[in-house]
Tab-separated table of C-alpha atoms and ligand atoms in Angstrom:
chain	number	residue	atom	x	y	z
A	1	MET	CA	-26.906	8.267	57.767
A	2	VAL	CA	-24.281	9.444	55.289
A	3	GLU	CA	-25.099	10.916	51.889
A	4	VAL	CA	-23.288	9.865	48.709
A	5	ARG	CA	-23.027	11.968	45.537
A	6	LEU	CA	-21.165	11.448	42.307
A	7	HIS	CA	-19.538	14.382	40.486
A	8	GLY	CA	-17.715	14.342	37.159
A	9	LYS	CA	-17.910	15.791	33.700
A	10	ASP	CA	-18.189	12.600	31.627
A	11	ILE	CA	-19.611	10.508	34.338
A	12	LYS	CA	-23.312	11.204	33.717
A	13	GLU	CA	-23.178	8.474	31.119
A	14	LEU	CA	-22.407	6.010	33.902
A	15	ASN	CA	-25.437	3.782	33.558
A	16	LEU	CA	-26.218	1.829	36.698
A	17	ALA	CA	-29.415	0.198	35.447
A	18	PRO	CA	-27.809	-2.811	33.658
A	19	TYR	CA	-26.172	-3.734	36.960
A	20	ALA	CA	-29.324	-3.478	39.080
A	21	GLU	CA	-30.042	-7.198	38.992
A	22	LYS	CA	-26.519	-8.248	39.916
A	23	ALA	CA	-26.443	-5.596	42.646
A	24	ARG	CA	-29.647	-6.970	44.118
A	25	ARG	CA	-28.309	-10.526	44.010
A	26	VAL	CA	-25.173	-9.423	45.848
A	27	ALA	CA	-27.249	-7.555	48.444
A	28	GLU	CA	-29.382	-10.657	48.990
A	29	GLN	CA	-26.267	-12.805	49.223
A	30	ILE	CA	-24.839	-10.546	51.951
A	31	GLU	CA	-28.093	-10.630	53.923
A	32	ALA	CA	-28.440	-14.419	53.509
A	33	ARG	CA	-24.750	-14.820	54.407
A	34	SER	CA	-24.304	-17.203	51.527
A	35	GLY	CA	-21.257	-15.760	49.700
A	36	ASP	CA	-17.588	-16.749	49.955
A	37	GLY	CA	-16.156	-16.093	53.400
A	38	ASN	CA	-19.623	-15.890	54.944
A	39	ASP	CA	-18.285	-17.174	58.267
A	40	PHE	CA	-16.663	-13.714	58.643
A	41	LEU	CA	-19.870	-11.705	58.513
A	42	GLY	CA	-20.187	-11.396	62.285
A	43	TRP	CA	-19.659	-7.607	62.063
A	44	MET	CA	-23.032	-7.255	60.308
A	45	ASP	CA	-25.046	-7.454	63.520
A	46	PHE	CA	-22.324	-7.440	66.182
A	47	ALA	CA	-23.557	-4.127	67.657
A	48	SER	CA	-27.017	-5.627	68.184
A	49	ARG	CA	-25.601	-8.823	69.641
A	50	GLN	CA	-22.922	-7.386	71.914
A	51	SER	CA	-23.848	-7.850	75.546
A	52	GLU	CA	-24.308	-4.867	77.870
A	53	GLU	CA	-21.881	-6.610	80.248
A	54	GLU	CA	-19.062	-6.707	77.708
A	55	LEU	CA	-19.498	-3.053	76.793
A	56	GLN	CA	-19.632	-2.068	80.461
A	57	ASP	CA	-16.572	-4.191	81.258
A	58	ILE	CA	-14.627	-2.340	78.546
A	59	ILE	CA	-15.801	1.042	79.879
A	60	ASP	CA	-14.888	0.119	83.483
A	61	THR	CA	-11.491	-1.277	82.472
A	62	ALA	CA	-10.702	1.845	80.452
A	63	LYS	CA	-11.686	4.063	83.393
A	64	MET	CA	-9.394	2.093	85.680
A	65	ILE	CA	-6.521	2.269	83.145
A	66	ARG	CA	-6.927	6.051	82.823
A	67	GLU	CA	-6.920	6.488	86.592
A	68	LYS	CA	-4.068	4.127	87.405
A	69	TYR	CA	-1.593	4.706	84.548
A	70	ASP	CA	0.000	7.660	82.741
A	71	ALA	CA	-0.193	6.136	79.283
A	72	LEU	CA	-1.454	3.233	77.206
A	73	VAL	CA	0.623	1.502	74.553
A	74	VAL	CA	-1.634	0.002	71.904
A	75	CYS	CA	0.381	-2.915	70.566
A	76	GLY	CA	-0.999	-4.326	67.302
A	77	ILE	CA	-0.811	-4.034	63.507
A	78	GLY	CA	-3.196	-3.845	60.529
A	79	GLY	CA	-6.757	-4.533	61.557
A	80	SER	CA	-5.638	-4.971	65.138
A	81	TYR	CA	-4.675	-1.304	65.456
A	82	LEU	CA	-5.659	0.947	62.530
A	83	GLY	CA	-9.336	1.319	63.428
A	84	ALA	CA	-8.685	2.386	67.008
A	85	ARG	CA	-6.045	4.892	65.943
A	86	ALA	CA	-8.336	6.250	63.220
A	87	VAL	CA	-11.142	6.869	65.704
A	88	ILE	CA	-8.886	8.307	68.408
A	89	GLU	CA	-7.126	10.751	66.096
A	90	ALA	CA	-10.321	11.762	64.300
A	91	LEU	CA	-12.135	12.533	67.542
A	92	LYS	CA	-9.340	13.774	69.808
A	93	GLY	CA	-7.033	15.430	67.284
A	94	PHE	CA	-3.264	15.605	67.704
A	95	PHE	CA	-3.172	17.839	70.783
A	96	PRO	CA	-6.005	16.600	73.005
A	97	ASP	CA	-6.918	18.332	76.197
A	98	ASP	CA	-6.042	15.215	78.157
A	99	ASP	CA	-3.112	14.172	80.371
A	100	PHE	CA	-3.512	10.508	79.471
A	101	GLU	CA	-1.225	9.573	76.598
A	102	ILE	CA	-1.873	6.926	73.929
A	103	VAL	CA	1.003	5.654	71.793
A	104	TYR	CA	1.326	2.849	69.257
A	105	LEU	CA	3.815	0.033	68.878
A	106	GLY	CA	3.638	-3.396	67.250
A	107	ASN	CA	2.862	-1.735	63.912
A	108	THR	CA	6.445	-1.715	62.632
A	109	LEU	CA	9.824	-3.412	62.663
A	110	SER	CA	11.601	-0.043	62.561
A	111	ALA	CA	14.463	-0.148	65.050
A	112	ASP	CA	14.651	3.654	65.241
A	113	TYR	CA	10.948	4.145	65.986
A	114	THR	CA	10.876	1.287	68.496
A	115	TYR	CA	14.015	2.497	70.270
A	116	GLN	CA	12.762	6.074	70.513
A	117	LEU	CA	9.316	5.098	71.737
A	118	LEU	CA	10.735	2.806	74.415
A	119	ARG	CA	13.054	5.607	75.496
A	120	HIS	CA	10.111	8.005	75.593
A	121	LEU	CA	8.276	5.538	77.847
A	122	GLU	CA	11.197	5.040	80.250
A	123	GLY	CA	10.137	5.671	83.847
A	124	LYS	CA	6.466	6.129	82.829
A	125	ARG	CA	3.829	4.021	84.514
A	126	TYR	CA	2.124	2.723	81.403
A	127	ALA	CA	-0.265	-0.099	80.535
A	128	ILE	CA	-0.122	-2.273	77.422
A	129	ASN	CA	-3.096	-3.314	75.320
A	130	VAL	CA	-1.672	-6.116	73.191
A	131	ILE	CA	-4.031	-6.959	70.341
A	132	SER	CA	-3.609	-9.948	68.061
A	133	LYS	CA	-6.190	-12.352	66.781
A	134	SER	CA	-3.673	-14.973	65.694
A	135	GLY	CA	-1.366	-14.165	68.577
A	136	THR	CA	1.600	-14.907	66.328
A	137	THR	CA	2.109	-11.686	64.364
A	138	THR	CA	5.853	-10.960	64.427
A	139	GLU	CA	5.733	-7.153	64.690
A	140	THR	CA	3.258	-7.300	67.582
A	141	ALA	CA	5.000	-10.169	69.374
A	142	ILE	CA	8.464	-8.536	69.243
A	143	SER	CA	7.123	-5.186	70.477
A	144	PHE	CA	5.141	-6.859	73.248
A	145	ARG	CA	8.227	-8.687	74.434
A	146	LEU	CA	10.285	-5.453	74.466
A	147	LEU	CA	7.573	-3.553	76.351
A	148	LYS	CA	7.175	-6.308	78.966
A	149	GLU	CA	10.922	-6.478	79.403
A	150	GLN	CA	11.100	-2.717	80.023
A	151	LEU	CA	8.267	-2.783	82.565
A	152	LEU	CA	9.694	-5.855	84.260
A	153	ARG	CA	13.075	-4.137	84.626
A	154	GLU	CA	11.533	-0.941	85.936
A	155	PHE	CA	8.587	-2.063	88.064
A	156	GLY	CA	8.719	-5.846	88.551
A	157	LYS	CA	6.621	-8.897	87.746
A	158	ASP	CA	3.455	-8.008	89.654
A	159	TYR	CA	3.244	-4.666	87.879
A	160	VAL	CA	3.510	-6.371	84.473
A	161	ARG	CA	0.817	-8.904	85.329
A	162	GLU	CA	-1.613	-6.090	86.164
A	163	ALA	CA	-0.575	-3.707	83.393
A	164	VAL	CA	-1.118	-6.054	80.437
A	165	PHE	CA	-4.569	-6.104	78.805
A	166	ALA	CA	-4.777	-8.645	76.006
A	167	THR	CA	-7.325	-8.728	73.181
A	168	THR	CA	-7.146	-11.998	71.293
A	169	ASP	CA	-8.951	-15.124	70.139
A	170	ALA	CA	-11.165	-16.840	72.715
A	171	LYS	CA	-9.216	-20.086	72.694
A	172	GLY	CA	-6.414	-20.403	70.123
A	173	GLY	CA	-2.989	-18.822	69.622
A	174	THR	CA	0.124	-18.153	71.653
A	175	LEU	CA	-1.236	-14.943	73.167
A	176	ARG	CA	-4.248	-16.740	74.657
A	177	LYS	CA	-1.838	-19.331	76.068
A	178	GLU	CA	0.170	-16.563	77.723
A	179	VAL	CA	-3.008	-14.916	79.069
A	180	ASN	CA	-4.022	-18.200	80.655
A	181	LYS	CA	-0.590	-18.695	82.187
A	182	GLU	CA	0.027	-15.137	83.430
A	183	GLY	CA	-3.565	-14.260	84.325
A	184	TYR	CA	-3.702	-11.004	82.308
A	185	LYS	CA	-7.090	-9.333	81.976
A	186	SER	CA	-8.308	-10.220	78.507
A	187	PHE	CA	-10.975	-9.501	75.913
A	188	VAL	CA	-12.173	-11.673	73.061
A	189	ILE	CA	-11.926	-11.005	69.320
A	190	PRO	CA	-14.995	-12.776	67.912
A	191	GLY	CA	-14.045	-15.685	65.630
A	192	ASP	CA	-16.453	-14.498	62.923
A	193	ILE	CA	-14.972	-10.998	62.537
A	194	GLY	CA	-11.707	-10.381	60.661
A	195	GLY	CA	-9.108	-7.773	61.656
A	196	ARG	CA	-10.132	-5.001	59.276
A	197	PHE	CA	-13.759	-5.224	60.456
A	198	SER	CA	-12.877	-5.424	64.150
A	199	VAL	CA	-12.829	-1.780	65.258
A	200	ILE	CA	-16.384	-2.286	66.572
A	201	THR	CA	-15.254	-5.169	68.844
A	202	PRO	CA	-12.993	-4.980	71.942
A	203	VAL	CA	-10.066	-4.645	69.473
A	204	GLY	CA	-11.054	-1.038	68.834
A	205	LEU	CA	-13.326	-0.342	71.765
A	206	LEU	CA	-10.816	-0.696	74.607
A	207	PRO	CA	-8.208	1.760	73.231
A	208	ILE	CA	-10.986	4.111	72.069
A	209	ALA	CA	-12.527	4.106	75.554
A	210	CYS	CA	-9.054	4.631	77.063
A	211	ALA	CA	-8.850	7.815	75.005
A	212	GLY	CA	-11.927	9.031	76.891
A	213	ILE	CA	-14.293	8.586	73.926
A	214	ASP	CA	-17.909	7.569	74.526
A	215	ILE	CA	-18.022	4.036	73.078
A	216	LYS	CA	-21.737	3.662	73.822
A	217	GLU	CA	-22.390	6.515	71.401
A	218	PHE	CA	-19.931	5.022	68.897
A	219	MET	CA	-21.741	1.672	69.037
A	220	ARG	CA	-25.140	3.395	68.807
A	221	GLY	CA	-23.946	4.798	65.479
A	222	VAL	CA	-22.822	1.333	64.372
A	223	LYS	CA	-26.135	-0.201	65.431
A	224	ASP	CA	-28.131	2.412	63.518
A	225	GLY	CA	-25.887	1.603	60.552
A	226	GLU	CA	-27.276	-1.928	60.605
A	227	LYS	CA	-30.667	-0.426	59.652
A	228	ASP	CA	-29.444	2.529	57.595
A	229	TYR	CA	-27.397	0.432	55.161
A	230	SER	CA	-29.353	-2.788	54.793
A	231	SER	CA	-31.813	-2.082	51.954
A	232	TYR	CA	-31.315	-4.350	48.920
A	233	ASP	CA	-32.059	-1.393	46.659
A	234	TYR	CA	-28.928	0.632	45.923
A	235	ALA	CA	-31.100	3.677	45.261
A	236	LEU	CA	-32.159	3.563	48.927
A	237	ASN	CA	-28.892	2.296	50.371
A	238	PRO	CA	-25.964	4.777	50.294
A	239	ALA	CA	-23.467	2.008	51.119
A	240	TYR	CA	-24.485	-0.135	48.166
A	241	TYR	CA	-24.783	2.926	45.916
A	242	TYR	CA	-21.193	3.841	46.808
A	243	GLY	CA	-20.093	0.211	46.350
A	244	LEU	CA	-21.737	0.099	42.938
A	245	LEU	CA	-20.140	3.377	41.829
A	246	ARG	CA	-16.723	2.068	42.877
A	247	TYR	CA	-17.315	-1.127	40.930
A	248	LEU	CA	-18.419	0.697	37.768
A	249	LEU	CA	-15.664	3.300	37.892
A	250	ASN	CA	-13.239	0.391	38.010
A	251	VAL	CA	-14.652	-2.153	35.561
A	252	GLU	CA	-16.480	0.183	33.118
A	253	LYS	CA	-14.444	3.356	33.240
A	254	HIS	CA	-11.134	1.613	33.958
A	255	TYR	CA	-10.033	3.784	36.850
A	256	THR	CA	-7.444	1.691	38.609
A	257	SER	CA	-6.974	3.920	41.629
A	258	GLU	CA	-9.250	5.478	44.235
A	259	MET	CA	-7.894	8.353	46.267
A	260	PHE	CA	-9.473	8.920	49.667
A	261	VAL	CA	-9.510	12.629	50.380
A	262	ALA	CA	-10.265	14.570	53.540
A	263	TYR	CA	-9.838	18.228	54.427
A	264	ASP	CA	-8.617	17.767	58.020
A	265	LEU	CA	-5.179	16.445	58.980
A	266	HIS	CA	-6.567	14.345	61.807
A	267	TYR	CA	-8.601	12.205	59.392
A	268	LYS	CA	-5.365	10.808	57.953
A	269	MET	CA	-5.698	7.567	59.903
A	270	ILE	CA	-9.307	7.103	58.745
A	271	GLU	CA	-7.845	7.078	55.249
A	272	GLU	CA	-5.194	4.555	56.291
A	273	TRP	CA	-7.933	2.370	57.768
A	274	LEU	CA	-9.953	2.676	54.533
A	275	LYS	CA	-6.952	1.722	52.426
A	276	GLN	CA	-6.585	-1.488	54.385
A	277	LEU	CA	-10.310	-2.205	54.344
A	278	PHE	CA	-10.641	-1.955	50.570
A	279	ASP	CA	-7.189	-3.060	49.377
A	280	GLU	CA	-7.061	-6.173	51.512
A	281	SER	CA	-10.679	-7.076	50.787
A	282	GLU	CA	-10.696	-6.527	47.010
A	283	GLY	CA	-7.151	-6.956	45.764
A	284	LYS	CA	-7.424	-10.560	44.581
A	285	ASN	CA	-7.461	-12.505	41.291
A	286	ASN	CA	-5.669	-9.614	39.543
A	287	GLN	CA	-8.608	-7.324	40.282
A	288	GLY	CA	-9.495	-4.374	42.487
A	289	THR	CA	-8.817	-0.663	42.743
A	290	LEU	CA	-5.594	0.465	44.388
A	291	CYS	CA	-6.490	2.904	47.164
A	292	SER	CA	-4.319	5.881	47.938
A	293	SER	CA	-4.988	8.895	50.115
A	294	GLY	CA	-4.560	12.611	50.365
A	295	ILE	CA	-5.223	15.324	52.875
A	296	PHE	CA	-6.272	18.529	51.151
A	297	THR	CA	-5.351	21.278	50.921
A	298	THR	CA	-1.970	20.005	52.188
A	299	ASP	CA	-1.459	17.472	49.403
A	300	LEU	CA	-2.763	19.771	46.681
A	301	HIS	CA	0.659	21.359	47.011
A	302	SER	CA	2.319	18.052	46.174
A	303	MET	CA	-0.112	15.763	44.319
A	304	GLY	CA	-2.538	18.379	42.981
A	305	GLN	CA	-0.685	18.731	39.688
A	306	PHE	CA	-0.904	15.001	38.959
A	307	ILE	CA	-4.583	14.819	39.878
A	308	GLN	CA	-5.447	17.731	37.589
A	309	GLN	CA	-3.324	16.920	34.557
A	310	GLY	CA	-1.414	13.672	35.060
A	311	SER	CA	-2.290	10.213	33.864
A	312	PRO	CA	-6.089	9.805	34.267
A	313	VAL	CA	-6.002	6.704	36.462
A	314	LEU	CA	-7.814	7.854	39.550
A	315	TYR	CA	-11.083	9.040	40.990
A	316	GLU	CA	-11.520	10.583	44.420
A	317	THR	CA	-13.709	9.581	47.329
A	318	ILE	CA	-14.026	12.679	49.452
A	319	LEU	CA	-14.954	12.494	53.110
A	320	ARG	CA	-16.858	15.728	53.545
A	321	VAL	CA	-17.508	16.593	57.181
A	322	VAL	CA	-19.882	19.527	57.160
A	323	ASN	CA	-19.434	20.965	60.668
A	324	THR	CA	-16.095	21.298	62.428
A	325	ASN	CA	-15.812	20.946	66.197
A	326	PHE	CA	-13.692	24.087	66.587
A	327	ASP	CA	-13.237	27.241	64.586
A	328	LEU	CA	-11.169	30.405	64.267
A	329	GLU	CA	-11.816	33.828	62.792
A	330	ILE	CA	-9.281	35.619	60.610
A	331	PRO	CA	-8.320	38.779	62.510
A	332	GLU	CA	-7.943	42.207	60.954
A	333	ASP	CA	-4.410	43.602	60.755
A	334	LYS	CA	-4.135	47.379	60.475
A	335	ASP	CA	-0.949	47.275	58.358
A	336	ASN	CA	-2.222	44.454	56.108
A	337	LEU	CA	1.321	43.671	54.998
A	338	ASP	CA	0.238	40.126	54.082
A	339	ASP	CA	-2.729	41.431	52.016
A	340	LEU	CA	-5.079	39.178	53.918
A	341	ASN	CA	-7.555	41.785	55.140
A	342	TYR	CA	-9.962	40.712	52.393
A	343	LEU	CA	-10.505	37.617	54.522
A	344	LYS	CA	-10.994	39.410	57.828
A	345	GLY	CA	-13.883	38.102	59.884
A	346	LYS	CA	-14.113	34.915	57.842
A	347	LYS	CA	-14.050	31.563	59.617
A	348	LEU	CA	-11.178	29.186	58.850
A	349	SER	CA	-13.721	26.381	58.327
A	350	ASP	CA	-15.467	28.509	55.659
A	351	ILE	CA	-12.198	29.082	53.840
A	352	ASN	CA	-11.498	25.344	53.968
A	353	HIS	CA	-14.975	24.772	52.540
A	354	VAL	CA	-14.305	27.189	49.692
A	355	ALA	CA	-11.078	25.261	48.995
A	356	TYR	CA	-13.163	22.065	48.848
A	357	GLN	CA	-15.640	23.630	46.377
A	358	ALA	CA	-12.896	25.085	44.206
A	359	THR	CA	-10.956	21.804	44.123
A	360	LEU	CA	-14.022	19.676	43.454
A	361	LYS	CA	-14.878	21.875	40.484
A	362	ALA	CA	-11.307	21.890	39.162
A	363	HIS	CA	-10.826	18.136	39.423
A	364	THR	CA	-14.252	17.003	38.247
A	365	GLU	CA	-14.270	19.442	35.306
A	366	GLY	CA	-10.873	17.980	34.508
A	367	HIS	CA	-10.538	14.220	34.257
A	368	THR	CA	-10.940	13.175	37.888
A	369	PRO	CA	-14.448	12.203	38.995
A	370	ALA	CA	-15.303	12.342	42.666
A	371	ILE	CA	-17.682	10.558	44.990
A	372	VAL	CA	-18.553	12.751	47.962
A	373	VAL	CA	-19.438	10.967	51.195
A	374	ARG	CA	-21.094	13.587	53.368
A	375	VAL	CA	-21.272	13.430	57.148
A	376	ASP	CA	-22.829	16.142	59.334
A	377	LYS	CA	-20.267	16.162	62.101
A	378	MET	CA	-17.390	14.074	63.384
A	379	ASN	CA	-18.487	12.686	66.736
A	380	PRO	CA	-18.570	9.139	68.182
A	381	TYR	CA	-22.076	8.468	66.865
A	382	HIS	CA	-21.460	9.643	63.303
A	383	LEU	CA	-18.055	7.990	63.100
A	384	GLY	CA	-19.473	4.610	64.236
A	385	ASN	CA	-22.180	4.972	61.611
A	386	LEU	CA	-19.667	5.964	58.934
A	387	MET	CA	-17.378	3.005	59.626
A	388	TYR	CA	-20.284	0.597	59.368
A	389	PHE	CA	-21.260	2.290	56.074
A	390	PHE	CA	-17.792	1.498	54.723
A	391	PHE	CA	-17.994	-2.137	55.949
A	392	ARG	CA	-21.177	-2.663	53.962
A	393	ALA	CA	-19.850	-0.858	50.885
A	394	CYS	CA	-16.664	-2.906	50.977
A	395	ALA	CA	-18.397	-6.290	51.276
A	396	PHE	CA	-20.726	-5.238	48.453
A	397	SER	CA	-18.127	-4.048	45.963
A	398	ALA	CA	-15.842	-7.037	46.640
A	399	TYR	CA	-18.751	-9.420	46.000
A	400	MET	CA	-19.550	-7.474	42.810
A	401	LEU	CA	-15.992	-8.344	41.720
A	402	GLU	CA	-16.736	-11.939	42.729
A	403	VAL	CA	-13.892	-12.139	45.229
A	404	ASN	CA	-13.998	-13.250	48.852
A	405	PRO	CA	-13.814	-9.970	50.804
A	406	PHE	CA	-12.753	-11.590	54.047
A	407	ASN	CA	-9.511	-13.439	53.375
A	408	GLN	CA	-6.009	-12.148	52.602
A	409	PRO	CA	-4.039	-15.082	51.179
A	410	GLY	CA	-1.505	-12.790	49.495
A	411	VAL	CA	-0.315	-11.330	52.804
A	412	GLU	CA	1.088	-14.699	53.796
A	413	VAL	CA	3.685	-14.760	50.995
A	414	TYR	CA	6.064	-12.200	52.496
A	415	LYS	CA	5.589	-13.660	55.968
A	416	VAL	CA	6.680	-17.131	54.893
A	417	ASN	CA	9.728	-15.672	53.088
A	418	MET	CA	10.637	-13.675	56.187
A	419	PHE	CA	10.249	-16.634	58.562
A	420	LYS	CA	12.410	-18.713	56.253
A	421	LEU	CA	15.150	-16.064	56.135
A	422	LEU	CA	14.995	-15.555	59.901
A	423	GLY	CA	15.256	-19.304	60.512
A	424	LYS	CA	11.900	-19.734	62.287
A	425	PRO	CA	11.540	-23.398	63.258
A	426	GLY	CA	9.227	-25.239	60.869
A	427	TYR	CA	9.888	-22.896	57.908
A	428	GLU	CA	13.261	-24.307	56.760
A	429	ASP	CA	11.871	-26.134	53.711
A	430	LYS	CA	9.078	-23.766	52.684
B	1	LIG	O1	-7.220	-7.402	58.647
B	1	LIG	C1	-6.451	-8.313	58.908
B	1	LIG	O2	-6.839	-9.474	58.983
B	1	LIG	C2	-4.987	-8.039	59.180
B	1	LIG	O3	-4.660	-6.727	58.945
B	1	LIG	C3	-4.651	-8.382	60.632
B	1	LIG	O4	-5.479	-7.618	61.470
B	1	LIG	C4	-3.191	-8.111	60.945
B	1	LIG	O5	-2.364	-8.842	60.079
B	1	LIG	C5	-2.857	-8.487	62.404
B	1	LIG	O6	-3.168	-9.814	62.644
B	1	LIG	P1	-3.327	-10.376	64.115
B	1	LIG	O7	-4.488	-9.691	64.763
B	1	LIG	O8	-3.541	-11.835	63.968
B	1	LIG	O9	-2.036	-10.067	64.862
């Protein structure tokens, strides 16, 4: 279970009590599944409902993929990719001790990136996990076509048929049609779970398992989250407490931006995942808090000045992971030309922790409050639990704003414009 604490010089006057009744109503509404978009609350108890067979099938398929292929291309965008990448990078880091490579496509229309990745994959025996709930997302569909074409050219039709693993809707969409025609191995995205909540379904689980991560442990963390974050009382429920703080910092204190902060580079994609989760869920009816992100201390050397003394628009939500998985000791140097001997024998993780304490004090004694979300250790169990914590907090704070957390009508606007400009049949008059 995560711990949530609020820090900030003027923030003690933040009075939660007047909102207790509304907070309870929202909590009851979530549990009763009676709010807007309630047909997308399947994530709430998915971990308890998921069959042993499905989990085992994912584990067995991942094992086979790791044995048979050199690499996996995860082909998806937004909710159909961010969660898996966040988990893989957080748990494996950037230089994993593993010969099996995982790369990402379908998340961009960049010609340069796509060209270079395809060239990097040339001659490699790779598998594709194409992930799309709608099956019609342009970025994913174009990348999938290019990948298939490369494999077809290099290894032939039978290879492609075996090397494609599709995660999509049970019945609808063009991707399901192609699965049925070509006979690809496929997994189902549950109809009652939207993209940004789908990391706990086969959408996230297959790539995560392909990275050699224990998905049973990950799902155990999610399942415990169902109990840990279900109390109606925000004083007993860290997810609702965090959701309530977010709401009040926005509507009472008028902070328009939340900056997710972590002190490890490989948590960058967790922040990207969080930005999608909150921005896409809350940013409706001219409301919501714009989420941004920073990795400290790295970004203190670029954004630190603004945070300390710039326009007071933001508060921080700091992901504080107490124990690192690895550590280093600062060695002694007899010449001490760099004047660093005062740190000799100190652990790098301790120095990073001191940086966290110093920055927290500087920012919160200035004009930037901070909510600290504390996790003991980054492992599959704790990360599963943490992601579920954020699901609950997100549903809660969006319902506090009285918006439907589970739709994204605004995203369609650019898509329609693009289809029209590209001449997609059926979009001529839109
Ligand atoms: O959270 C969401 O709903 C979106 O980010 C989608 O996941 C994203 O647009 C990809 O959609 P699809 O899975 O239909 O290809």
